[in-house]
Amino acid sequence: MTLHFPFEHTYAALPANFFARVAPTPVAAPRLIKLNRELAIQLGLDPDQLSTPEGAEILSGKRLPEGAEPIAMAYAGHQFGHFVPQLGDGRAILLGEVIDRDGIRRDIQLKGSGPTPFSRRGDGRAALGPVLREYVVSEAMFKLGIPTTRCLAAVMSGEGVIRETVLPGAVLTRVAASHIRVGTFQFFAARGDTDGVRHLADHVIGRHYPELAGVDRPYHALLDAVIARQADLVARWLLVGFIHGVMNTDNTSISGETIDYGPCAFMDEYNPATVFSSIDEMGRYAYGNQPRIALWNLTRLAECLLPLFSDEQDKAIEQAQFALGEFADKFTTAYQAGLRAKIGLFTQRDGDEALVQDLLDSMTRNQADFTNTFRRLGDAALDADNDEHVRGLFIDPTMFDEWAARWRQRTALEQQAPAERRDAMHRVNPAFIPRNHRVEAVIQAAMRDDDYAPFEELLTVLSMPFEDQAAFAAYAEPPEADQRVTQTFCGT
């Protein structure tokens, strides 16, 4: 039996300095942990064939599917503000691209499939824990409606990987609209390769922004489009309490997808200063800093594109600054619209922004759970008797009482019935997120006991984040003191 992947290779058709041709390193004894059957069907693949031992070999890199042209992509990047001129796929190999059932081109990439010319003395492998974390969180983000890379499969390698200790190895099959990053542009710009920047920009326009191909200034329009997508993406992150954890330019996708789930996490109690990443000692990528960092990263992209804007540097800089100046309005518009929806407002009025901010400030002072506060607020919109379920999340419940009185005065100005308001709020305020202690429990069960039942159950819960699932109510609860996860770690 031969598994068929209808591969195309538009990126591998670019000049040779865009990538390195390299095959995955075979693993010892691949064993399928999880196949995303829904995604396989969407990609036009046969999930039953992928579930076979031969499928596990392909999804681990032990065997190449017919038509694959494996490459490791070149890119650079700013890591915590420090520029590294060459990074690249050090443990990821792109097998090819497929056109999914919606006509969208998707990369299929193996992560943890062995060393590449960009590995920088690394082993190119991945441990089981980070693979499970990326699978859980990326699928949760997809079900929350946030643009994201997804996971097609997770496979045990049958080999150990050496980190601080020996850990079970695994390989993740990642699917993305593309793996082109801000850092990909930086790779060519740092070398003074304007032709490379132009070639890459033309490829990105053709792949992600085809509507720009015929405009007068396509490269200006490209920057505008990437700015718009990133502003919307980061607003969506904040609205569900997500912290990326490592917003380097090499982790900023040109397509506007969330990519590279390393030390990512979701907040429990609301605090804009929240940091989970063990390597973010200065809080550069704290929850509340993410819009500012997104703009910083986009500024690095604009610098790369300057030679395509104008031969006159001052003129090019002025044009780039104008485009970047639009970020704040685009982000604020998306974020404030999302916040109004979260508190059940159907219209926009003066004072709304202050009303929501007062709630957030009160939540910070009272260490109120972010997800549960907004979810339960929907029930309070239906019936004031349900206020008790929100008040109980506040150290000083009277602070919620004071705010709720103002909130009800505001909602009374709208015509929607209480049930309609509650239903609208529940459609945007999830009941379930991948809480850190739950993700850690899944990882520990798998690593310690080879037990994937908790992993499967968590995925089941997160597949319907906006539904009240009485059987899984415990998954909505924040961690007890002894369950708290205060640090998350990169998967390298």
Coordinates of C-alpha atoms in Angstrom, one line a residue:
M1 CA 0.0 0.0 0.0
T2 CA 1.3 3.4 -1.0
L3 CA 0.0 6.5 0.8
H4 CA -0.9 9.3 -1.6
F5 CA -0.2 12.9 -0.8
P6 CA -1.1 15.2 -3.7
F7 CA 2.0 17.4 -3.1
E8 CA 2.9 20.6 -4.8
H9 CA 6.1 22.5 -4.2
T10 CA 5.9 26.2 -4.9
Y11 CA 8.3 27.1 -2.1
A12 CA 10.9 24.5 -3.2
A13 CA 10.7 26.1 -6.6
L14 CA 12.2 29.3 -5.3
P15 CA 15.9 30.0 -5.6
A16 CA 18.2 27.6 -3.8
N17 CA 19.3 30.0 -1.1
F18 CA 15.7 30.0 0.3
F19 CA 16.1 26.6 1.8
A20 CA 18.3 23.5 2.1
R21 CA 17.3 20.1 0.7
V22 CA 17.4 17.6 3.5
A23 CA 15.6 14.4 4.3
P24 CA 14.1 13.5 7.7
T25 CA 16.3 11.2 9.9
P26 CA 14.5 7.9 10.3
V27 CA 13.4 7.0 13.9
A28 CA 13.6 3.7 15.6
A29 CA 10.1 2.5 16.2
P30 CA 7.3 5.0 15.3
R31 CA 4.0 4.6 17.1
L32 CA 1.0 6.8 16.3
I33 CA -0.3 8.7 19.3
K34 CA -3.0 10.8 17.7
L35 CA -4.2 11.4 14.2
N36 CA -6.4 14.4 13.5
R37 CA -8.9 12.7 11.3
E38 CA -11.0 15.8 10.8
L39 CA -7.9 17.7 9.5
A40 CA -6.8 14.7 7.4
I41 CA -10.1 14.7 5.5
Q42 CA -9.9 18.5 5.1
L43 CA -6.5 18.0 3.5
G44 CA -7.8 15.4 1.1
L45 CA -5.9 12.6 2.8
D46 CA -7.1 9.2 3.9
P47 CA -7.2 9.0 7.7
D48 CA -7.6 5.2 7.6
Q49 CA -4.4 4.8 5.7
L50 CA -2.6 7.3 7.9
S51 CA -3.6 5.3 10.9
T52 CA -1.7 2.2 9.7
P53 CA 1.9 1.4 10.7
E54 CA 3.0 2.7 7.3
G55 CA 1.2 5.9 8.1
A56 CA 3.1 6.2 11.3
E57 CA 6.4 5.7 9.5
I58 CA 5.5 8.6 7.1
L59 CA 4.3 10.9 9.9
S60 CA 7.5 10.3 11.8
G61 CA 9.8 10.8 8.9
K62 CA 11.0 7.2 8.8
R63 CA 9.6 6.9 5.3
L64 CA 8.9 9.6 2.7
P65 CA 5.5 9.7 1.0
E66 CA 5.5 9.6 -2.7
G67 CA 6.0 13.0 -4.2
A68 CA 7.7 14.6 -1.2
E69 CA 10.5 17.1 -1.7
P70 CA 11.8 17.7 1.8
I71 CA 13.4 21.0 2.6
A72 CA 14.4 23.0 5.6
M73 CA 13.5 26.7 5.2
A74 CA 16.1 29.5 5.8
Y75 CA 15.2 32.5 8.0
A76 CA 16.8 34.9 10.5
G77 CA 15.1 36.6 13.4
H78 CA 15.2 38.9 16.5
Q79 CA 15.1 36.7 19.6
F80 CA 14.2 38.7 22.7
G81 CA 15.3 41.8 20.7
H82 CA 18.7 40.4 19.7
F83 CA 19.2 39.8 16.0
V84 CA 20.5 36.4 14.8
P85 CA 21.3 36.5 11.1
Q86 CA 20.8 32.8 10.5
L87 CA 18.3 30.6 12.2
G88 CA 16.2 28.4 9.9
D89 CA 14.4 25.1 10.4
G90 CA 16.7 23.4 12.8
R91 CA 14.3 20.5 13.6
A92 CA 11.5 20.9 11.1
I93 CA 11.3 19.6 7.5
L94 CA 8.7 20.7 5.0
L95 CA 7.5 17.7 3.0
G96 CA 5.4 19.7 0.5
E97 CA 2.1 21.6 0.0
V98 CA -1.4 20.3 -0.6
I99 CA -4.6 22.1 -1.7
D100 CA -7.3 21.5 0.9
R101 CA -11.0 21.1 0.3
D102 CA -11.5 24.8 0.5
G103 CA -8.9 25.4 -2.2
I104 CA -6.4 26.8 0.3
R105 CA -2.7 25.8 0.0
R106 CA -1.3 24.2 3.2
D107 CA 2.2 23.2 4.2
I108 CA 2.8 19.8 5.7
Q109 CA 5.8 19.9 7.9
L110 CA 7.4 17.4 10.3
K111 CA 8.7 18.9 13.5
G112 CA 11.3 16.9 15.5
S113 CA 12.3 15.0 12.4
G114 CA 16.1 15.2 12.8
P115 CA 18.9 17.7 12.2
T116 CA 19.2 20.1 9.2
P117 CA 21.9 22.5 8.1
F118 CA 20.2 25.0 10.4
S119 CA 20.3 23.0 13.6
R120 CA 23.3 24.8 15.1
R121 CA 24.6 21.7 16.9
G122 CA 21.1 20.7 18.0
D123 CA 19.8 17.1 17.6
G124 CA 16.8 18.2 15.5
R125 CA 14.5 16.1 17.7
A126 CA 11.5 16.9 19.8
A127 CA 10.5 15.6 23.2
L128 CA 7.0 14.2 23.8
G129 CA 5.9 17.0 26.2
P130 CA 6.2 19.9 23.8
V131 CA 4.6 17.9 21.0
L132 CA 1.5 17.2 23.2
R133 CA 1.4 20.8 24.3
E134 CA 1.4 22.1 20.7
Y135 CA -1.2 19.6 19.7
V136 CA -3.6 20.5 22.5
V137 CA -3.1 24.3 22.4
S138 CA -3.2 24.7 18.6
E139 CA -6.3 22.6 18.3
A140 CA -7.9 24.6 21.2
M141 CA -7.1 27.8 19.4
F142 CA -8.6 26.5 16.2
K143 CA -11.9 25.7 18.0
L144 CA -11.8 29.1 19.6
G145 CA -11.8 30.6 16.1
I146 CA -8.3 32.0 16.2
P147 CA -6.1 31.7 13.1
T148 CA -3.5 29.1 13.9
T149 CA -1.3 26.4 12.6
R150 CA -2.7 22.9 13.3
C151 CA -1.5 19.4 14.1
L152 CA -2.2 16.5 11.8
A153 CA -0.5 13.9 13.9
A154 CA 1.7 13.2 16.9
V155 CA 3.9 10.1 16.7
M156 CA 6.2 8.5 19.3
S157 CA 9.7 8.0 17.8
G158 CA 10.7 5.1 20.0
E159 CA 13.9 6.9 20.9
G160 CA 15.0 9.1 23.8
V161 CA 16.1 12.7 23.4
I162 CA 18.6 14.2 25.8
R163 CA 17.7 17.5 27.4
E164 CA 18.4 18.0 31.1
T165 CA 17.6 14.2 31.3
V166 CA 16.5 11.6 28.8
L167 CA 13.0 12.2 27.6
P168 CA 10.7 10.2 25.3
G169 CA 11.0 11.5 21.7
A170 CA 8.1 12.4 19.4
V171 CA 7.4 13.9 16.0
L172 CA 4.7 16.4 15.2
T173 CA 3.1 16.9 11.8
R174 CA 2.2 20.5 11.6
V175 CA -0.1 22.1 9.0
A176 CA 0.1 25.8 8.1
A177 CA -1.0 28.3 5.5
S178 CA 2.7 28.6 5.1
H179 CA 5.8 28.8 7.4
I180 CA 7.0 32.1 6.0
R181 CA 7.9 34.5 8.9
V182 CA 9.0 38.1 9.4
G183 CA 12.4 36.4 10.0
T184 CA 12.3 35.0 6.5
F185 CA 12.4 38.5 5.1
Q186 CA 15.1 39.4 7.6
F187 CA 17.3 36.6 6.3
F188 CA 17.6 38.2 2.9
A189 CA 17.6 41.8 4.1
A190 CA 20.5 41.2 6.4
R191 CA 22.5 40.0 3.5
G192 CA 21.7 43.0 1.4
D193 CA 19.8 40.7 -1.0
T194 CA 17.1 43.0 -2.4
D195 CA 16.3 40.6 -5.2
G196 CA 15.7 37.9 -2.5
V197 CA 13.4 40.2 -0.6
R198 CA 11.5 41.0 -3.8
H199 CA 11.3 37.4 -4.8
L200 CA 9.9 36.4 -1.4
A201 CA 7.5 39.3 -1.4
D202 CA 6.1 38.3 -4.8
H203 CA 5.7 34.7 -3.6
V204 CA 3.9 35.9 -0.4
I205 CA 1.5 38.1 -2.4
G206 CA 0.8 35.3 -4.8
R207 CA 0.2 32.8 -2.0
H208 CA -1.5 34.8 0.8
Y209 CA -2.6 38.1 -0.7
P210 CA -3.4 37.4 -4.4
E211 CA -5.8 40.4 -4.4
L212 CA -2.8 42.7 -4.2
A213 CA -1.1 41.4 -7.3
G214 CA -2.6 44.1 -9.6
V215 CA -2.5 47.1 -7.3
D216 CA -0.3 50.1 -8.0
R217 CA 2.1 49.7 -5.0
P218 CA 1.9 45.9 -4.2
Y219 CA 4.7 46.0 -1.6
H220 CA 3.2 48.8 0.3
A221 CA -0.1 47.0 0.2
L222 CA 1.6 43.8 1.4
L223 CA 2.9 45.6 4.5
D224 CA -0.6 47.1 5.1
A225 CA -2.2 43.6 4.8
V226 CA 0.3 41.9 7.2
I227 CA -0.2 44.7 9.7
A228 CA -4.0 44.3 9.5
R229 CA -3.8 40.5 10.1
Q230 CA -1.3 40.8 13.0
A231 CA -3.4 43.5 14.7
D232 CA -6.5 41.3 14.5
L233 CA -4.6 38.2 15.6
V234 CA -3.1 39.7 18.7
A235 CA -6.5 41.3 19.6
R236 CA -8.0 37.8 19.4
W237 CA -5.2 36.4 21.7
L238 CA -5.9 39.0 24.4
L239 CA -9.7 38.4 24.2
V240 CA -9.2 34.7 25.3
G241 CA -6.3 35.4 27.7
F242 CA -3.6 33.8 25.6
I243 CA 0.1 34.5 26.0
H244 CA 2.3 33.4 23.2
G245 CA 5.4 33.5 25.3
V246 CA 8.1 33.9 22.7
M247 CA 7.0 36.6 20.1
N248 CA 10.3 36.7 18.3
T249 CA 10.3 37.8 14.7
D250 CA 11.0 34.3 13.6
N251 CA 7.8 33.2 15.3
T252 CA 5.7 35.9 13.6
S253 CA 3.8 34.4 10.6
I254 CA 3.3 36.5 7.4
S255 CA 0.0 34.7 6.9
G256 CA -1.4 36.0 10.2
E257 CA -1.6 32.6 11.9
T258 CA -0.5 31.8 15.4
I259 CA 2.7 29.7 15.0
D260 CA 5.3 28.1 17.2
Y261 CA 3.6 27.0 20.5
G262 CA 6.6 26.9 22.8
P263 CA 6.2 28.3 26.3
C264 CA 2.6 29.5 25.6
A265 CA -0.1 29.6 28.2
F266 CA -3.6 30.9 29.1
M267 CA -4.0 33.1 32.1
D268 CA -6.1 32.0 35.0
E269 CA -6.5 35.2 37.1
Y270 CA -6.4 38.3 35.0
N271 CA -3.2 40.4 35.2
P272 CA -1.7 42.2 32.2
A273 CA 1.8 41.6 33.6
T274 CA 1.4 37.8 33.5
V275 CA 4.4 35.9 32.2
F276 CA 4.8 32.1 32.1
S277 CA 7.8 31.6 29.8
S278 CA 10.8 30.4 31.8
I279 CA 13.1 32.3 29.4
D280 CA 11.3 35.6 29.5
E281 CA 13.0 36.9 32.6
M282 CA 12.3 40.6 31.8
G283 CA 8.6 40.1 30.8
R284 CA 9.2 41.3 27.3
Y285 CA 6.4 39.0 26.0
A286 CA 4.0 39.5 29.0
Y287 CA 0.3 39.3 28.2
G288 CA -0.2 43.0 28.1
N289 CA 2.9 43.7 26.1
Q290 CA 1.9 41.6 23.1
P291 CA 0.4 44.4 21.0
R292 CA 3.5 46.5 21.5
I293 CA 5.7 43.6 20.5
A294 CA 3.6 42.9 17.5
L295 CA 4.2 46.4 16.3
W296 CA 7.9 46.1 17.0
N297 CA 8.1 42.9 14.9
L298 CA 6.1 44.6 12.1
T299 CA 8.6 47.4 12.1
R300 CA 11.3 44.9 11.4
L301 CA 9.3 43.7 8.5
A302 CA 8.9 47.2 7.2
E303 CA 12.7 47.7 7.4
C304 CA 13.2 44.7 5.1
L305 CA 10.7 46.1 2.6
L306 CA 12.2 49.6 2.4
P307 CA 14.3 49.0 -0.8
L308 CA 11.1 47.9 -2.5
F309 CA 9.2 51.1 -1.6
S310 CA 11.5 53.7 -3.1
D311 CA 15.1 54.3 -4.1
E312 CA 15.0 57.3 -1.9
Q313 CA 15.5 56.0 1.7
D314 CA 13.9 59.0 3.4
K315 CA 10.8 58.6 1.2
A316 CA 10.7 54.9 1.9
I317 CA 10.9 55.4 5.6
E318 CA 8.2 57.9 5.6
Q319 CA 5.9 55.5 3.7
A320 CA 6.7 52.7 6.1
Q321 CA 6.0 54.9 9.1
F322 CA 2.7 55.8 7.7
A323 CA 1.7 52.2 7.3
L324 CA 3.0 51.3 10.8
G325 CA 1.0 54.2 12.3
E326 CA -2.2 52.4 11.3
F327 CA -1.5 49.4 13.6
A328 CA -2.7 51.1 16.8
D329 CA -6.1 52.0 15.3
K330 CA -6.5 48.5 13.7
F331 CA -5.6 46.7 16.9
T332 CA -7.8 49.0 19.1
T333 CA -10.8 48.7 16.9
A334 CA -10.6 44.9 16.9
Y335 CA -9.8 44.6 20.6
Q336 CA -12.5 47.1 21.8
A337 CA -15.1 45.4 19.5
G338 CA -14.2 42.1 21.1
L339 CA -14.4 43.5 24.6
R340 CA -17.9 45.0 24.0
A341 CA -19.0 41.6 22.7
K342 CA -17.6 40.0 25.8
I343 CA -19.8 42.1 28.1
G344 CA -22.8 41.7 25.9
L345 CA -23.0 45.1 24.2
F346 CA -24.5 45.2 20.7
T347 CA -23.9 48.9 20.0
Q348 CA -21.0 51.3 20.6
R349 CA -21.4 54.3 22.9
D350 CA -19.1 56.8 24.6
G351 CA -17.9 55.4 27.8
D352 CA -17.9 51.8 26.8
E353 CA -14.1 51.6 26.7
A354 CA -13.9 52.9 30.2
L355 CA -16.6 50.6 31.4
V356 CA -14.8 47.5 30.2
Q357 CA -11.4 48.8 31.5
D358 CA -12.9 49.4 34.9
L359 CA -14.0 45.7 35.0
L360 CA -10.5 44.5 33.9
D361 CA -8.8 46.7 36.5
S362 CA -11.2 45.4 39.2
M363 CA -10.4 41.8 38.1
T364 CA -6.7 42.5 38.4
R365 CA -7.1 43.9 42.0
N366 CA -9.3 41.0 42.9
Q367 CA -7.3 38.2 41.2
A368 CA -10.5 37.2 39.4
D369 CA -10.3 34.4 36.9
F370 CA -10.4 35.8 33.4
T371 CA -12.3 33.1 31.6
N372 CA -14.8 32.3 34.3
T373 CA -15.6 36.0 35.0
F374 CA -16.7 36.6 31.4
R375 CA -18.4 33.3 31.0
R376 CA -20.5 33.7 34.2
L377 CA -21.2 37.3 33.3
G378 CA -23.3 35.9 30.5
D379 CA -25.5 34.1 33.0
A380 CA -25.7 37.3 35.0
A381 CA -27.0 39.0 31.9
L382 CA -29.8 36.5 31.8
D383 CA -30.8 36.9 35.4
A384 CA -29.4 39.1 38.2
D385 CA -29.8 36.2 40.6
N386 CA -26.7 34.7 38.9
D387 CA -24.5 37.6 40.0
E388 CA -23.4 35.5 43.0
H389 CA -21.5 33.2 40.6
V390 CA -19.5 36.2 39.4
R391 CA -19.2 37.9 42.8
G392 CA -17.6 34.8 44.2
L393 CA -14.6 35.2 41.9
F394 CA -13.7 38.6 43.5
I395 CA -11.8 39.0 46.7
D396 CA -14.0 42.0 47.4
P397 CA -17.4 41.2 45.8
T398 CA -18.7 44.7 46.4
M399 CA -16.3 45.9 43.6
F400 CA -18.2 43.7 41.2
D401 CA -21.5 45.0 42.5
E402 CA -20.6 48.6 41.9
W403 CA -19.5 47.7 38.3
A404 CA -22.5 45.6 37.6
A405 CA -24.9 48.4 38.5
R406 CA -23.2 50.6 35.8
W407 CA -23.2 47.7 33.3
R408 CA -26.9 47.1 33.7
Q409 CA -27.6 50.8 33.1
R410 CA -25.6 50.5 29.9
T411 CA -27.3 47.3 28.7
A412 CA -30.7 48.8 29.4
L413 CA -30.1 51.2 26.6
E414 CA -30.3 48.3 24.1
Q415 CA -33.3 46.4 23.0
Q416 CA -32.0 42.9 23.1
A417 CA -33.8 40.4 25.4
P418 CA -31.8 39.0 28.3
A419 CA -31.7 35.5 26.7
E420 CA -30.4 36.9 23.4
R421 CA -27.7 38.8 25.3
R422 CA -26.6 35.8 27.3
D423 CA -26.5 33.6 24.1
A424 CA -24.4 36.2 22.3
M425 CA -22.0 36.4 25.2
H426 CA -21.6 32.7 25.4
R427 CA -20.7 32.5 21.8
V428 CA -17.6 34.7 22.4
N429 CA -16.7 33.8 26.0
P430 CA -15.5 30.2 26.2
A431 CA -16.3 28.0 29.1
F432 CA -13.2 25.9 28.5
I433 CA -9.6 26.8 27.7
P434 CA -6.5 24.6 27.9
R435 CA -5.6 25.5 31.4
N436 CA -1.9 25.1 32.2
H437 CA -2.4 22.6 35.0
R438 CA -4.6 20.4 32.8
V439 CA -2.1 20.5 29.9
E440 CA 0.7 19.6 32.4
A441 CA -1.4 16.7 33.8
V442 CA -1.8 15.4 30.3
I443 CA 1.9 15.5 29.6
Q444 CA 2.8 13.8 32.9
A445 CA 0.3 11.0 32.4
A446 CA 1.8 10.3 28.9
M447 CA 5.4 10.5 30.0
R448 CA 5.1 8.7 33.3
D449 CA 2.5 6.0 32.5
D450 CA 2.2 6.0 28.7
D451 CA -1.4 6.9 29.4
Y452 CA -3.1 9.0 26.7
A453 CA -6.6 8.9 28.1
P454 CA -6.3 12.3 29.8
F455 CA -4.9 13.7 26.5
E456 CA -7.9 12.4 24.6
E457 CA -10.4 13.6 27.2
L458 CA -8.9 17.1 27.2
L459 CA -9.1 17.3 23.4
T460 CA -12.7 16.3 23.6
V461 CA -13.5 19.0 26.1
L462 CA -11.7 21.7 24.1
S463 CA -13.4 20.7 20.8
M464 CA -16.5 22.5 22.1
P465 CA -15.2 25.4 24.1
F466 CA -18.3 27.5 24.0
E467 CA -20.7 24.7 25.1
D468 CA -21.7 24.0 28.7
Q469 CA -20.5 20.4 29.1
A470 CA -21.8 19.3 32.5
A471 CA -19.9 16.1 32.4
F472 CA -16.7 18.0 32.2
A473 CA -17.5 20.9 34.5
A474 CA -14.2 20.4 36.5
Y475 CA -12.2 21.4 33.4
A476 CA -13.6 24.9 33.8
E477 CA -12.2 25.3 37.3
P478 CA -8.9 27.2 37.9
P479 CA -6.1 25.3 39.6
E480 CA -5.9 24.7 43.3
A481 CA -2.8 26.2 44.9
D482 CA -0.8 22.9 44.6
Q483 CA -1.8 22.5 41.0
R484 CA -0.6 25.9 39.8
V485 CA 1.9 25.9 36.8
T486 CA 3.9 29.1 37.1
Q487 CA 6.4 28.4 34.3
T488 CA 6.2 27.0 30.8
F489 CA 9.2 25.9 28.7
C490 CA 10.4 26.0 25.1
G491 CA 10.4 22.7 23.3
T492 CA 14.0 22.9 22.1

